[in-house]
Coordinates of C-alpha atoms in Angstrom, one line a residue:
M749 CA 0.0 0.1 0.1
S750 CA 2.7 2.3 0.7
M751 CA 4.2 1.8 -2.7
T752 CA 0.9 2.1 -4.4
Y753 CA 0.7 5.4 -2.4
F754 CA 4.2 6.6 -3.5
S755 CA 3.4 6.0 -6.9
H756 CA 0.2 8.1 -6.9
G757 CA 2.1 11.0 -5.0
A758 CA 4.9 10.9 -7.3
A759 CA 2.6 11.2 -10.3
S760 CA 0.9 13.7 -8.7
L761 CA 4.4 15.5 -8.1
L762 CA 5.5 15.0 -11.8
Y763 CA 2.2 16.8 -12.8
L764 CA 2.5 19.8 -10.4
I765 CA 6.1 20.5 -11.3
P766 CA 5.6 21.9 -14.7
L767 CA 2.5 24.0 -13.3
A768 CA 5.0 25.2 -10.6
L769 CA 7.5 26.0 -13.2
F770 CA 5.0 27.8 -15.1
I771 CA 3.9 30.0 -12.1
I772 CA 7.4 31.0 -11.1
I773 CA 8.2 32.2 -14.8
N774 CA 5.2 34.1 -14.9
M775 CA 5.1 35.4 -11.5
G776 CA 5.1 39.0 -12.6
Y777 CA 2.2 38.6 -14.8
F778 CA 0.1 37.0 -11.9
H779 CA 1.3 39.4 -9.5
A780 CA 0.0 42.3 -11.8
V781 CA -3.4 40.9 -12.8
G782 CA -3.8 39.8 -9.0
L783 CA -3.5 43.4 -7.9
N784 CA -5.7 44.7 -10.7
Y785 CA -8.3 42.0 -9.7
L786 CA -8.0 43.2 -6.1
V787 CA -8.2 46.8 -7.0
F788 CA -11.6 46.2 -8.9
L789 CA -13.0 44.0 -6.2
M790 CA -12.2 47.0 -3.5
S791 CA -13.4 49.7 -6.2
A792 CA -16.7 47.4 -6.9
S793 CA -17.1 47.2 -3.0
A794 CA -16.8 50.9 -2.5
S795 CA -19.5 51.6 -5.1
T796 CA -22.0 49.3 -3.7
S797 CA -21.3 50.9 -0.2
V798 CA -22.0 54.4 -1.6
Q799 CA -25.2 53.4 -3.5
S800 CA -26.2 51.5 -0.4
T801 CA -25.6 54.6 1.9
N802 CA -27.3 56.8 -0.3
A803 CA -30.1 54.3 -0.9
M804 CA -30.4 54.2 2.8
G805 CA -30.2 57.9 3.8
N806 CA -31.7 58.9 0.2
S807 CA -29.2 61.7 -0.5
P808 CA -28.7 62.0 -4.3
G809 CA -25.5 63.7 -3.4
L810 CA -23.9 67.4 -4.1
P811 CA -24.8 69.9 -5.4
M812 CA -28.4 69.7 -4.4
V813 CA -31.6 71.6 -4.6
I814 CA -34.8 71.0 -2.9
N815 CA -37.9 72.9 -2.5
T816 CA -41.6 72.7 -1.7
W817 CA -44.0 71.8 -4.3
G818 CA -44.0 70.0 -7.9
G819 CA -45.6 70.7 -10.9
A820 CA -44.6 74.0 -12.0
F821 CA -42.4 74.5 -9.3
T822 CA -40.0 71.9 -10.6
A823 CA -38.7 74.4 -13.4
A824 CA -37.2 76.5 -10.4
T825 CA -35.6 73.2 -9.0
D826 CA -34.0 72.5 -12.4
A827 CA -32.9 76.0 -12.8
A828 CA -31.4 76.3 -9.5
Y829 CA -29.3 73.1 -9.9
L830 CA -28.2 73.7 -13.2
S831 CA -26.6 76.9 -12.1
L832 CA -25.0 75.1 -9.3
L833 CA -23.0 73.1 -12.0
K834 CA -21.3 76.2 -13.1
P835 CA -17.9 76.9 -11.0
D836 CA -19.0 80.6 -10.3
I837 CA -22.4 80.1 -9.0
S838 CA -22.6 80.1 -5.1
A839 CA -25.6 78.5 -3.0
L840 CA -27.2 82.2 -2.5
D841 CA -26.9 82.8 -6.3
A842 CA -28.8 79.3 -7.0
V843 CA -31.4 80.2 -4.4
E844 CA -32.0 83.7 -6.1
I845 CA -32.1 82.1 -9.5
G846 CA -34.4 79.4 -8.6
C847 CA -36.9 81.5 -6.7
S848 CA -36.7 84.1 -9.3
T849 CA -37.7 81.5 -11.8
C850 CA -40.8 81.0 -10.0
E851 CA -41.5 84.6 -9.9
V852 CA -41.3 85.1 -13.7
N853 CA -43.1 82.0 -14.4
Q854 CA -45.9 83.1 -11.9
C855 CA -45.7 79.6 -10.5
D856 CA -49.2 78.1 -9.8
G857 CA -50.3 81.9 -9.4
S858 CA -49.3 82.0 -6.1
V859 CA -45.5 83.4 -6.5
G860 CA -44.7 86.7 -8.7
Y861 CA -46.6 89.4 -10.1
G862 CA -50.4 89.2 -11.0
G863 CA -51.2 86.7 -8.7
S864 CA -53.0 86.8 -5.2
P865 CA -54.6 90.1 -5.5
D866 CA -55.6 91.6 -2.0
E867 CA -58.9 93.5 -1.2
N868 CA -57.8 96.6 -3.4
C869 CA -56.9 94.3 -6.1
E870 CA -53.2 94.7 -5.7
T871 CA -50.5 92.1 -5.9
T872 CA -47.8 92.7 -3.2
L873 CA -44.8 90.4 -2.8
D874 CA -43.0 88.9 0.1
A875 CA -39.5 87.2 0.0
M876 CA -36.6 86.3 2.3
I877 CA -32.9 84.7 1.3
M878 CA -30.7 83.4 4.2
D879 CA -26.9 82.5 4.3
G880 CA -26.3 79.2 5.8
T881 CA -23.0 80.2 7.0
T882 CA -23.4 83.6 8.7
L883 CA -27.2 83.1 9.5
K884 CA -27.6 86.4 8.0
S885 CA -30.9 87.0 6.1
G886 CA -32.6 89.8 4.1
A887 CA -36.3 90.1 3.6
V888 CA -39.0 92.2 2.0
A889 CA -42.6 92.2 3.1
A890 CA -45.8 93.7 1.2
L891 CA -43.5 94.8 -1.5
R892 CA -45.2 97.2 -4.0
R893 CA -44.7 97.7 -7.6
I894 CA -41.7 95.5 -8.0
K895 CA -41.3 92.1 -9.7
D896 CA -38.1 90.9 -8.3
A897 CA -38.7 90.2 -4.8
I898 CA -36.2 87.7 -4.1
S899 CA -33.5 89.7 -5.7
V900 CA -34.7 92.8 -3.5
A901 CA -34.5 90.5 -0.7
R902 CA -30.6 89.5 -1.6
A903 CA -30.0 93.3 -1.7
V904 CA -31.3 93.9 1.8
L905 CA -29.1 90.6 2.9
E906 CA -25.8 92.3 1.1
H907 CA -26.4 96.0 1.3
T908 CA -27.9 96.7 4.6
T909 CA -27.3 95.3 8.3
H910 CA -31.2 94.8 8.4
T911 CA -33.2 91.7 8.1
L912 CA -36.6 93.0 6.8
I913 CA -37.6 96.3 5.1
A914 CA -41.5 96.4 4.3
G915 CA -44.1 98.2 2.3
D916 CA -43.7 101.4 0.2
F917 CA -40.2 101.6 2.2
A918 CA -39.1 98.4 0.6
T919 CA -40.1 99.9 -2.8
D920 CA -38.1 102.7 -2.4
F921 CA -35.2 100.8 -1.4
A922 CA -35.5 98.4 -4.5
V923 CA -35.3 101.6 -6.6
Q924 CA -32.6 103.0 -4.9
N925 CA -30.7 99.5 -6.0
G926 CA -31.6 99.7 -9.4
F927 CA -34.9 97.9 -9.9
T928 CA -37.6 99.1 -12.0
A929 CA -41.0 99.7 -10.4
Q930 CA -44.0 98.8 -12.5
N931 CA -47.4 97.7 -12.1
L932 CA -47.9 94.1 -11.1
T933 CA -51.6 93.8 -12.0
T934 CA -52.4 91.7 -15.0
E935 CA -55.7 91.5 -17.2
A936 CA -56.3 88.2 -15.1
S937 CA -56.0 89.4 -11.8
A938 CA -57.8 92.4 -12.4
T939 CA -60.8 90.5 -13.5
S940 CA -60.6 88.2 -10.8
C941 CA -60.5 91.0 -8.4
A942 CA -63.8 92.5 -10.0
Q943 CA -65.7 89.2 -10.0
W944 CA -64.5 88.8 -6.3
H945 CA -66.2 92.1 -5.6
V946 CA -69.4 91.5 -7.6
A947 CA -69.8 88.3 -5.5
N948 CA -69.8 90.5 -2.4
C949 CA -66.2 89.9 -1.5
Q950 CA -66.8 86.2 -0.9
P951 CA -64.5 84.6 0.8
N952 CA -62.6 87.2 3.2
Y953 CA -60.4 87.2 6.0
R954 CA -62.4 89.8 8.1
I955 CA -64.0 88.7 11.5
N956 CA -65.8 90.4 14.3
V957 CA -66.9 93.1 12.2
S958 CA -70.0 94.6 10.9
P959 CA -71.5 94.6 8.4
D960 CA -71.4 90.8 8.1
P961 CA -68.2 89.8 6.2
A962 CA -70.2 86.8 4.9
S963 CA -72.3 88.8 2.9
S964 CA -70.8 92.3 2.4
C965 CA -67.6 94.0 1.3
G966 CA -67.7 96.6 3.8
P967 CA -66.7 99.2 4.8
Y968 CA -66.0 97.3 8.1
K969 CA -66.4 98.5 11.7
P970 CA -65.0 96.3 14.7
V971 CA -67.4 94.8 16.8
A972 CA -66.9 95.0 20.4
L973 CA -65.8 91.6 22.1
S974 CA -66.8 90.3 25.5
S975 CA -64.5 88.2 27.5
D976 CA -66.1 85.1 26.2
D977 CA -65.4 85.7 22.7
G978 CA -61.8 84.8 22.6
V979 CA -62.6 81.5 20.8
E980 CA -64.0 83.6 17.9
Y981 CA -60.7 84.4 16.7
T982 CA -58.5 81.5 17.8
E983 CA -59.9 79.1 15.7
E984 CA -60.0 81.1 12.4
L985 CA -57.4 79.9 9.9
R986 CA -58.6 80.8 6.3
P987 CA -61.0 83.4 5.0
R988 CA -64.7 83.2 6.1
G989 CA -67.7 83.7 3.9
K990 CA -69.1 82.1 0.9
G991 CA -67.0 80.0 -1.5
P992 CA -63.9 78.2 -1.0
P993 CA -60.3 79.8 -0.2
E994 CA -57.8 80.3 -3.1
G995 CA -54.5 78.8 -2.9
H996 CA -51.7 80.1 -0.9
D997 CA -48.9 78.3 -1.9
T998 CA -44.9 79.4 -1.8
I999 CA -41.7 78.5 -3.0
S1000 CA -39.4 78.0 -0.2
M1001 CA -36.0 76.4 -1.6
I1002 CA -32.9 75.2 0.1
T1003 CA -29.4 74.9 -2.2
L1004 CA -26.2 72.7 -1.2
H1005 CA -23.1 73.7 -3.2
V1006 CA -20.6 70.8 -3.8
S1007 CA -18.4 72.8 -1.0
G1008 CA -21.2 71.9 1.5
I1009 CA -21.8 75.7 1.8
M1010 CA -25.7 76.1 2.2
A1011 CA -28.6 78.6 1.7
A1012 CA -32.4 79.3 1.7
G1013 CA -34.9 81.4 0.2
T1014 CA -38.7 82.1 0.0
S1015 CA -40.8 83.8 -2.3
T1016 CA -44.6 84.6 -2.6
N1017 CA -47.4 86.9 -3.5
G1018 CA -49.5 85.7 -0.3
A1019 CA -52.8 84.8 0.3
S1020 CA -55.5 86.0 -2.2
R1021 CA -58.2 88.6 -1.0
K1022 CA -55.8 89.5 1.8
I1023 CA -56.4 92.7 4.0
P1024 CA -54.1 95.3 2.3
G1025 CA -50.8 95.1 4.2
R1026 CA -50.9 91.7 5.4
V1027 CA -47.6 89.7 5.6
G1028 CA -47.4 85.9 5.8
D1029 CA -44.8 83.8 7.4
G1030 CA -42.8 83.8 3.7
P1031 CA -40.4 86.6 4.6
I1032 CA -40.1 85.6 8.5
T1033 CA -36.8 84.0 9.0
G1034 CA -37.5 80.7 10.6
S1035 CA -40.9 80.4 9.4
G1036 CA -40.9 80.3 5.6
S1037 CA -37.4 78.9 5.5
Y1038 CA -34.5 78.6 7.7
V1039 CA -30.6 77.2 7.0
D1040 CA -28.0 76.6 9.3
G1041 CA -24.9 74.8 7.5
E1042 CA -23.9 72.9 10.3
V1043 CA -26.9 71.0 10.2
G1044 CA -29.5 71.8 7.5
G1045 CA -32.4 73.7 6.0
C1046 CA -36.1 73.9 5.9
G1047 CA -38.7 75.2 3.6
A1048 CA -42.6 75.7 4.3
T1049 CA -45.7 76.5 3.0
G1050 CA -49.4 76.7 4.1
D1051 CA -51.6 78.7 6.3
G1052 CA -48.8 81.1 6.8
D1053 CA -50.8 83.3 9.6
V1054 CA -50.9 80.4 11.7
M1055 CA -47.4 78.7 10.8
M1056 CA -45.4 82.0 11.8
R1057 CA -46.7 81.5 15.3
F1058 CA -44.6 78.5 15.6
L1059 CA -41.4 79.4 13.6
P1060 CA -41.6 75.6 12.0
C1061 CA -38.5 75.8 9.9
Y1062 CA -36.2 77.0 13.1
Q1063 CA -38.0 74.4 14.9
A1064 CA -37.2 71.6 12.2
V1065 CA -33.3 72.6 11.9
E1066 CA -33.2 72.5 16.0
S1067 CA -34.7 69.1 15.8
L1068 CA -31.9 68.2 13.3
R1069 CA -29.4 69.7 15.7
Q1070 CA -30.7 67.1 18.3
G1071 CA -30.4 64.1 16.2
M1072 CA -33.6 63.8 14.6
S1073 CA -33.7 62.6 10.7
P1074 CA -35.1 65.2 8.3
G1075 CA -38.3 63.1 8.1
E1076 CA -38.8 63.1 11.8
A1077 CA -37.9 66.8 12.1
A1078 CA -40.8 67.8 9.5
E1079 CA -43.2 65.7 11.2
D1080 CA -42.4 67.1 14.8
A1081 CA -43.0 70.6 13.4
V1082 CA -46.1 69.8 12.0
K1083 CA -47.5 68.0 14.7
R1084 CA -46.8 70.9 17.1
M1085 CA -49.0 73.2 14.8
L1086 CA -51.6 70.2 15.0
R1087 CA -51.9 70.3 18.6
K1088 CA -53.3 73.6 18.5
Y1089 CA -54.6 73.8 15.1
P1090 CA -56.0 70.5 13.9
E1091 CA -57.3 72.0 10.7
V1092 CA -54.2 73.7 9.6
Q1093 CA -52.8 73.3 6.0
S1094 CA -49.0 73.0 6.2
G1095 CA -46.2 71.5 4.2
I1096 CA -42.6 71.4 5.7
V1097 CA -39.6 70.1 3.6
V1098 CA -36.2 69.6 5.6
V1099 CA -32.9 68.6 4.4
N1100 CA -29.8 68.1 6.7
N1101 CA -26.1 69.0 5.2
K1102 CA -25.6 65.6 3.4
G1103 CA -28.6 65.9 1.2
E1104 CA -30.7 63.5 3.4
H1105 CA -34.4 64.8 3.3
G1106 CA -37.9 64.3 4.5
G1107 CA -41.3 66.2 4.4
A1108 CA -44.6 66.5 6.2
G1109 CA -47.7 68.1 5.6
S1110 CA -51.4 68.5 7.2
G1111 CA -54.6 69.5 5.5
W1112 CA -53.3 68.6 2.0
T1113 CA -51.3 66.2 0.0
F1114 CA -48.1 68.2 0.0
T1115 CA -45.3 67.5 -2.5
Y1116 CA -41.7 68.6 -2.9
S1117 CA -39.1 68.5 -5.6
Y1118 CA -35.7 67.7 -5.6
R1119 CA -32.3 67.2 -7.6
G1120 CA -28.8 66.6 -6.8
G1121 CA -25.7 64.6 -7.7
G1122 CA -25.7 63.3 -11.0
M1123 CA -29.7 63.3 -11.4
N1124 CA -30.8 63.7 -14.8
E1125 CA -34.2 65.5 -14.2
T1126 CA -36.2 66.6 -11.2
A1127 CA -37.7 64.2 -8.6
V1128 CA -41.1 65.1 -6.8
V1129 CA -42.1 63.4 -3.7
S1130 CA -45.9 63.1 -2.4
V1131 CA -46.4 63.3 1.0
P1132 CA -49.7 62.2 2.5
P1133 CA -51.1 64.3 5.5
I1134 CA -50.8 63.7 9.1
E1135 CA -54.2 63.4 10.7
S1136 CA -55.1 65.7 13.5
Y1137 CA -52.5 65.1 16.3
K1138 CA -52.9 65.4 20.0
R1139 CA -49.9 64.3 22.4

């Protein structure tokens, strides 16, 4: 048996000797191929890891743009994102470009000139822009006769030590900075407002006045309230009277430069049929939008008169700082409002400084748009409403 074993072993060795000589002779080749294969395996593993991380954290990569609403608002997303691909465009530049795109396009009739006329049939604009590094913001409110609201807000940011300028004084400031004053009324907005007056100004935002705002255009006088009447105003959210309220959408945008620098901005023409001089949450830092490049940013839309009482975007960014995910931060901000106002319409989009994003809303199906990394087109996320919430 030992001889048989030796015979088989010797035969095996005879077969192995040529193979060994071949390997030794070609060692350099195998070494090179082996290293290349190892590198390939490592790179493939790294690529899978990045994709897996992105899939789990849903960041498309930088640069990135994210903003409230889909539909017409995606033109703003695209414009801002494509601008960020240029080497000389900053995060602030991209916000201005994106929001001004909606101002020019009159997105949904709720941004820019010719939309949301007030009781006097005039369109006025609110806008805000914020630097995520310095936390300085510039804003205009109830801006009259100037189309370029977001650009005027940036002028406030860059050419003053103020944060907010309002009304005719904002118009004066805009003209001083080279902007052109012009009529913001269009044929469509004038017709809409005339029809509203014919229909006895229904609906409108007046409460606790005489004559009855549910059937009259006024002029109004205040009705004295007793100590038991407080609930008559605390529960009011939207216009009273006959007919459904018109939209009150806003573009709120956050941009992330490839360097990691962030910025945010908001532009809107406010609520249709508003009382002249009314200012919503759009130009209020921390309400319409907010950004801190150390953690992330937020954009908001909805019942601005209610939402500004909660500074939901400031709250959401602080929630990011405390360790919440973007989705959790958005939901928490919405739930805080729902505890007090179960009927509030709201939409919150939140993004951290990695580009991970989430949203939440109430009272309607909220959508938001984003584009980043190597995406070829803008994606729209639909967010179902959170039902009335109580702790």
